[in-house]
Amino acid sequence: MTYQLYSQLIWGWILVAIVAFLYLLRQNAPYGRHMQPGWGPTLDNRLGWFLMEFPVIVVFLTALFWDGRGISPQVALFSGCFLLHYINRSIVFPLRLRTRGKRMPWAIVFSAIGFNLVNGFSLGYYFGHFAAYSDVWWTDVRFISGLVLFCAGMAINWQADNILIHLRKPGTTDYVIPVGGLFGKISCPNLFGEILEWTGYALMTWCLPGLAFAIWTAANLLPRAMAHHRWYQSKFEDYPADRKAVIPFLW
Ligand SMILES: NC(=O)c1ccc[n+]([C@@H]2O[C@H](COP(=O)([O-])OP(=O)(O)OC[C@H]3O[C@@H](n4cnc5c(N)ncnc54)[C@H](OP(=O)(O)O)[C@@H]3O)[C@@H](O)[C@H]2O)c1
């Protein structure tokens, strides 16, 4: 595939993200607290997370090494960051969740697999075929600031996931008002951290599929964070009034 064709496809994918964002503003993705009937057959929530997230690892590595070319140290670092995130999300995170007995629709699983496969393929293919980073990239301000943002985002995301998981006593599935970490400022630090993470990744990799992935992440998670925030405000009368939805002090 030529880079011209590849980049046209990625720009098309970015347009789809904008459409998805507009759709998700009106329709909450029906899993977790927003689960609703009418979305067809369901499966165990934790199995759903594994099936949604694990294929991206296989597709990313296949696309990366398809031609048997070696990879540069920069691409090795970017691939390591990507894989670290997805090993946590597909294996560690579902094993830790306290959602026993909860289910999610297969429709969510299939749509997430589609989203993940396109993103994993587009990044792996770019790194394996088109990427050309020179040694000066290590000292480039885009690389350094992107790496800092990526690490900060991942730390915030992992800390918030950890707080949320431990809110429940084992065997229970009810909801409480989260406290600790960035929960003092926003309702959804896990989603804020994830958006920060992939924004940093786009910056440090400085490539079109990285940008597309960051846009897709925001398109998925900003509407979800707004829906979570409204849900907290309607469910808990004593919900902290100064807590924003997803961006500290702003929104
Ligand atoms: N890159 C992307 O596009 C993308 C898309 C989706 C998700 N993600 C990531 O995947 C992770 C999970 O996302 P999510 O949307 O499922 O997050 P979430 O709705 O905040 O839920 C995370 C976990 O914490 C539990 N939980 C949340 N709030 C709780 C509360 N107040 N009291 C007790 N338990 C609570 C949830 O239980 P229930 O399941 O029972 O609600 C769930 O097990 C996040 O880190 C997110 O960033 C990324």
Short mmCIF file of C-alpha atoms and ligand atoms in Angstrom, two decimals:
data_model
loop_
_atom_site.label_atom_id
_atom_site.label_comp_id
_atom_site.label_asym_id
_atom_site.label_seq_id
_atom_site.Cartn_x
_atom_site.Cartn_y
_atom_site.Cartn_z
CA MET A 1 0.00 0.00 0.00
CA THR A 2 1.38 3.46 -0.86
CA TYR A 3 1.58 6.09 1.88
CA GLN A 4 -0.86 8.25 -0.12
CA LEU A 5 -3.56 5.56 -0.05
CA TYR A 6 -2.77 4.74 3.58
CA SER A 7 -3.14 8.38 4.68
CA GLN A 8 -6.41 8.80 2.74
CA LEU A 9 -7.81 5.79 4.59
CA ILE A 10 -6.74 7.21 7.94
CA TRP A 11 -8.33 10.59 7.18
CA GLY A 12 -11.53 8.70 6.37
CA TRP A 13 -11.22 6.91 9.72
CA ILE A 14 -10.92 10.28 11.48
CA LEU A 15 -14.15 11.42 9.80
CA VAL A 16 -15.87 8.30 11.15
CA ALA A 17 -14.66 9.27 14.65
CA ILE A 18 -16.42 12.62 14.35
CA VAL A 19 -19.66 10.89 13.36
CA ALA A 20 -19.23 8.44 16.29
CA PHE A 21 -18.71 11.37 18.67
CA LEU A 22 -21.96 13.02 17.55
CA TYR A 23 -23.79 9.71 17.92
CA LEU A 24 -22.37 9.02 21.40
CA LEU A 25 -23.45 12.46 22.60
CA ARG A 26 -27.03 11.26 22.08
CA GLN A 27 -26.67 7.56 22.93
CA ASN A 28 -24.64 6.30 25.91
CA ALA A 29 -22.61 3.19 25.09
CA PRO A 30 -24.74 0.56 26.91
CA TYR A 31 -22.32 -1.12 29.31
CA GLY A 32 -21.48 -0.69 32.99
CA ARG A 33 -23.90 1.77 34.67
CA HIS A 34 -25.44 2.68 31.29
CA MET A 35 -26.39 -0.94 30.45
CA GLN A 36 -29.93 -1.07 29.00
CA PRO A 37 -32.18 -3.80 27.63
CA GLY A 38 -32.78 -3.97 23.88
CA TRP A 39 -29.18 -4.36 22.74
CA GLY A 40 -29.40 -8.08 21.95
CA PRO A 41 -27.55 -11.02 23.49
CA THR A 42 -25.09 -10.38 26.31
CA LEU A 43 -22.00 -12.03 27.78
CA ASP A 44 -20.05 -11.90 31.03
CA ASN A 45 -18.61 -8.41 31.52
CA ARG A 46 -15.04 -9.55 32.27
CA LEU A 47 -14.92 -11.97 29.34
CA GLY A 48 -16.23 -9.10 27.22
CA TRP A 49 -13.27 -6.90 28.22
CA PHE A 50 -10.80 -9.62 27.29
CA LEU A 51 -12.44 -10.29 23.90
CA MET A 52 -12.69 -6.58 23.10
CA GLU A 53 -9.11 -5.69 23.93
CA PHE A 54 -6.86 -8.71 23.36
CA PRO A 55 -7.13 -8.96 19.53
CA VAL A 56 -5.49 -5.56 19.17
CA ILE A 57 -2.22 -7.01 20.47
CA VAL A 58 -2.22 -9.74 17.82
CA VAL A 59 -3.14 -7.38 15.00
CA PHE A 60 -0.63 -4.72 16.03
CA LEU A 61 2.26 -7.21 16.17
CA THR A 62 1.22 -8.90 12.91
CA ALA A 63 1.06 -5.59 11.03
CA LEU A 64 4.34 -4.44 12.60
CA PHE A 65 6.35 -7.50 11.61
CA TRP A 66 4.46 -8.51 8.45
CA ASP A 67 7.35 -7.75 6.08
CA GLY A 68 10.01 -9.07 8.44
CA ARG A 69 11.79 -5.70 8.55
CA GLY A 70 13.67 -4.83 11.72
CA ILE A 71 12.40 -1.96 13.87
CA SER A 72 14.21 1.13 15.09
CA PRO A 73 14.73 1.82 18.84
CA GLN A 74 12.08 4.56 18.62
CA VAL A 75 9.51 2.19 17.15
CA ALA A 76 10.47 -0.41 19.77
CA LEU A 77 9.69 2.15 22.51
CA PHE A 78 6.37 3.19 20.92
CA SER A 79 5.39 -0.45 20.46
CA GLY A 80 6.34 -1.23 24.07
CA CYS A 81 4.13 1.62 25.35
CA PHE A 82 1.21 0.45 23.22
CA LEU A 83 1.58 -3.19 24.30
CA LEU A 84 1.97 -2.29 27.98
CA HIS A 85 -1.35 -0.44 27.84
CA TYR A 86 -3.17 -3.28 26.11
CA ILE A 87 -1.71 -6.08 28.24
CA ASN A 88 -3.08 -4.22 31.25
CA ARG A 89 -6.43 -3.47 29.61
CA SER A 90 -7.07 -6.94 28.15
CA ILE A 91 -5.70 -9.20 30.90
CA VAL A 92 -4.86 -7.45 34.19
CA PHE A 93 -7.86 -5.04 34.28
CA PRO A 94 -10.60 -7.66 33.65
CA LEU A 95 -9.09 -10.04 36.19
CA ARG A 96 -9.20 -7.30 38.84
CA LEU A 97 -12.74 -6.00 38.11
CA ARG A 98 -15.41 -6.49 40.76
CA THR A 99 -18.33 -6.92 38.36
CA ARG A 100 -19.17 -10.58 39.00
CA GLY A 101 -22.58 -11.42 37.51
CA LYS A 102 -22.67 -8.25 35.37
CA ARG A 103 -23.07 -8.55 31.63
CA MET A 104 -22.47 -6.48 28.51
CA PRO A 105 -24.05 -6.70 25.03
CA TRP A 106 -22.20 -8.58 22.29
CA ALA A 107 -22.94 -5.52 20.15
CA ILE A 108 -20.54 -3.48 22.33
CA VAL A 109 -17.91 -6.23 22.11
CA PHE A 110 -18.09 -6.38 18.31
CA SER A 111 -17.99 -2.62 17.87
CA ALA A 112 -15.00 -2.33 20.24
CA ILE A 113 -13.19 -5.16 18.43
CA GLY A 114 -13.72 -3.30 15.13
CA PHE A 115 -12.44 -0.03 16.63
CA ASN A 116 -9.42 -1.73 18.20
CA LEU A 117 -8.52 -3.73 15.10
CA VAL A 118 -8.45 -0.66 12.86
CA ASN A 119 -6.39 1.32 15.36
CA GLY A 120 -4.00 -1.56 16.08
CA PHE A 121 -3.53 -2.32 12.39
CA SER A 122 -3.06 1.31 11.36
CA LEU A 123 -0.41 1.95 14.04
CA GLY A 124 1.40 -1.38 13.54
CA TYR A 125 1.38 -0.95 9.76
CA TYR A 126 2.70 2.60 10.01
CA PHE A 127 5.52 1.61 12.36
CA GLY A 128 6.40 -1.45 10.25
CA HIS A 129 6.28 0.24 6.82
CA PHE A 130 6.50 4.03 6.85
CA ALA A 131 8.04 5.23 10.12
CA ALA A 132 11.50 6.80 9.85
CA TYR A 133 12.67 8.39 13.10
CA SER A 134 16.26 9.61 13.32
CA ASP A 135 18.39 9.88 16.45
CA VAL A 136 17.57 13.59 16.85
CA TRP A 137 13.97 12.53 17.61
CA TRP A 138 15.08 11.52 21.14
CA THR A 139 15.76 15.18 21.96
CA ASP A 140 12.85 16.68 20.01
CA VAL A 141 10.45 18.65 22.20
CA ARG A 142 7.48 16.78 20.66
CA PHE A 143 8.95 13.43 21.66
CA ILE A 144 9.87 14.50 25.19
CA SER A 145 6.63 16.32 25.99
CA GLY A 146 4.59 13.52 24.40
CA LEU A 147 6.36 10.88 26.47
CA VAL A 148 5.79 12.89 29.66
CA LEU A 149 2.08 13.28 28.83
CA PHE A 150 1.76 9.61 27.95
CA CYS A 151 3.33 8.50 31.25
CA ALA A 152 1.29 11.00 33.29
CA GLY A 153 -1.92 9.90 31.53
CA MET A 154 -1.18 6.23 32.12
CA ALA A 155 -0.39 6.87 35.81
CA ILE A 156 -3.65 8.83 36.27
CA ASN A 157 -5.64 6.17 34.41
CA TRP A 158 -4.18 3.30 36.41
CA GLN A 159 -4.57 5.10 39.73
CA ALA A 160 -8.22 5.96 38.98
CA ASP A 161 -9.00 2.42 37.74
CA ASN A 162 -7.46 1.11 40.95
CA ILE A 163 -9.55 3.43 43.15
CA LEU A 164 -12.74 2.51 41.30
CA ILE A 165 -12.08 -1.22 41.54
CA HIS A 166 -11.53 -0.99 45.30
CA LEU A 167 -14.70 1.03 45.96
CA ARG A 168 -16.66 -2.20 46.06
CA LYS A 169 -16.40 -4.89 48.68
CA PRO A 170 -15.78 -8.24 46.98
CA GLY A 171 -19.08 -9.79 45.86
CA THR A 172 -20.99 -6.46 45.67
CA THR A 173 -21.86 -4.48 42.53
CA ASP A 174 -23.34 -1.24 43.92
CA TYR A 175 -22.02 2.30 43.26
CA VAL A 176 -20.60 4.85 45.71
CA ILE A 177 -19.13 8.35 45.37
CA PRO A 178 -15.43 7.89 44.56
CA VAL A 179 -12.82 9.82 46.53
CA GLY A 180 -9.04 10.11 46.34
CA GLY A 181 -6.59 11.07 43.60
CA LEU A 182 -8.12 13.32 40.93
CA PHE A 183 -11.65 12.32 42.00
CA GLY A 184 -11.53 15.42 44.20
CA LYS A 185 -11.58 17.52 41.01
CA ILE A 186 -13.38 15.44 38.34
CA SER A 187 -15.87 12.59 38.10
CA CYS A 188 -13.86 10.55 35.60
CA PRO A 189 -10.09 10.67 36.09
CA ASN A 190 -9.80 7.23 34.49
CA LEU A 191 -11.21 8.63 31.25
CA PHE A 192 -9.24 11.89 31.57
CA GLY A 193 -6.03 9.86 32.06
CA GLU A 194 -6.75 7.74 29.00
CA ILE A 195 -7.36 10.83 26.82
CA LEU A 196 -4.12 12.40 28.10
CA GLU A 197 -2.25 9.16 27.46
CA TRP A 198 -3.17 8.88 23.78
CA THR A 199 -2.76 12.62 23.21
CA GLY A 200 0.79 12.21 24.49
CA TYR A 201 1.24 9.16 22.29
CA ALA A 202 0.14 11.12 19.22
CA LEU A 203 2.66 13.82 20.12
CA MET A 204 5.60 11.53 20.77
CA THR A 205 5.00 9.37 17.67
CA TRP A 206 4.07 12.42 15.51
CA CYS A 207 2.17 10.34 12.99
CA LEU A 208 -1.29 10.26 11.39
CA PRO A 209 -2.49 6.96 12.96
CA GLY A 210 -1.40 8.27 16.38
CA LEU A 211 -3.50 11.39 15.79
CA ALA A 212 -6.44 9.25 14.64
CA PHE A 213 -6.21 7.11 17.77
CA ALA A 214 -6.14 10.16 20.05
CA ILE A 215 -9.18 11.64 18.27
CA TRP A 216 -11.05 8.33 18.51
CA THR A 217 -10.26 8.03 22.23
CA ALA A 218 -11.63 11.51 22.90
CA ALA A 219 -14.66 10.80 20.69
CA ASN A 220 -15.44 7.70 22.77
CA LEU A 221 -14.63 8.99 26.21
CA LEU A 222 -15.76 12.63 26.36
CA PRO A 223 -19.44 11.71 25.86
CA ARG A 224 -19.07 8.81 28.32
CA ALA A 225 -17.54 11.11 30.93
CA MET A 226 -20.37 13.61 30.50
CA ALA A 227 -22.93 10.80 30.89
CA HIS A 228 -21.16 9.48 34.03
CA HIS A 229 -21.08 12.98 35.52
CA ARG A 230 -24.80 13.57 34.92
CA TRP A 231 -25.53 10.08 36.30
CA TYR A 232 -23.59 10.81 39.54
CA GLN A 233 -25.38 14.14 39.97
CA SER A 234 -28.80 12.55 39.58
CA LYS A 235 -28.05 9.48 41.71
CA PHE A 236 -26.33 11.11 44.73
CA GLU A 237 -27.96 14.17 46.34
CA ASP A 238 -24.74 14.91 48.22
CA TYR A 239 -22.52 14.68 45.11
CA PRO A 240 -19.77 17.35 45.38
CA ALA A 241 -21.05 20.42 43.50
CA ASP A 242 -17.59 21.71 42.55
CA ARG A 243 -16.52 18.46 40.89
CA LYS A 244 -16.16 18.83 37.08
CA ALA A 245 -16.85 16.02 34.60
CA VAL A 246 -13.52 15.26 32.96
CA ILE A 247 -11.14 18.22 32.76
CA PRO A 248 -9.98 19.57 36.14
CA PHE A 249 -11.23 23.14 36.89
CA LEU A 250 -12.77 23.49 33.42
CA TRP A 251 -15.39 20.97 32.32
N1 LIG B 1 -9.51 4.15 24.55
C1 LIG B 1 -10.84 4.07 24.55
O1 LIG B 1 -11.49 4.48 23.59
C2 LIG B 1 -11.58 3.50 25.74
C3 LIG B 1 -12.96 3.22 25.63
C4 LIG B 1 -13.62 2.72 26.75
C5 LIG B 1 -12.94 2.50 27.94
N2 LIG B 1 -11.61 2.75 28.01
C6 LIG B 1 -10.89 2.56 29.28
O2 LIG B 1 -11.36 1.39 29.94
C7 LIG B 1 -11.45 1.60 31.35
C8 LIG B 1 -12.86 1.27 31.85
O3 LIG B 1 -13.77 2.15 31.19
P1 LIG B 1 -15.29 2.28 31.68
O4 LIG B 1 -15.95 3.22 30.75
O5 LIG B 1 -15.86 0.91 31.91
O6 LIG B 1 -15.07 2.97 33.13
P2 LIG B 1 -16.11 3.14 34.32
O7 LIG B 1 -17.50 3.17 33.81
O8 LIG B 1 -15.62 4.28 35.13
O9 LIG B 1 -15.95 1.77 35.17
C9 LIG B 1 -14.72 1.26 35.56
C10 LIG B 1 -14.93 0.16 36.61
O10 LIG B 1 -15.18 0.72 37.89
C11 LIG B 1 -16.49 0.39 38.36
N3 LIG B 1 -17.05 1.64 38.91
C12 LIG B 1 -17.10 2.82 38.24
N4 LIG B 1 -17.63 3.78 39.02
C13 LIG B 1 -17.93 3.19 40.20
C14 LIG B 1 -18.52 3.66 41.42
N5 LIG B 1 -18.89 4.94 41.55
N6 LIG B 1 -18.72 2.78 42.44
C15 LIG B 1 -18.32 1.49 42.29
N7 LIG B 1 -17.73 0.99 41.17
C16 LIG B 1 -17.55 1.83 40.13
C17 LIG B 1 -17.25 -0.08 37.14
O11 LIG B 1 -18.29 -0.98 37.48
P3 LIG B 1 -19.55 -1.24 36.47
O12 LIG B 1 -18.95 -1.93 35.26
O13 LIG B 1 -20.42 -2.12 37.29
O14 LIG B 1 -20.15 0.09 36.14
C18 LIG B 1 -16.14 -0.73 36.34
O15 LIG B 1 -15.88 -2.02 36.85
C19 LIG B 1 -11.06 3.06 31.62
O16 LIG B 1 -9.74 3.11 32.11
C20 LIG B 1 -11.18 3.71 30.26
O17 LIG B 1 -10.26 4.75 30.13
C21 LIG B 1 -10.92 3.26 26.94
#
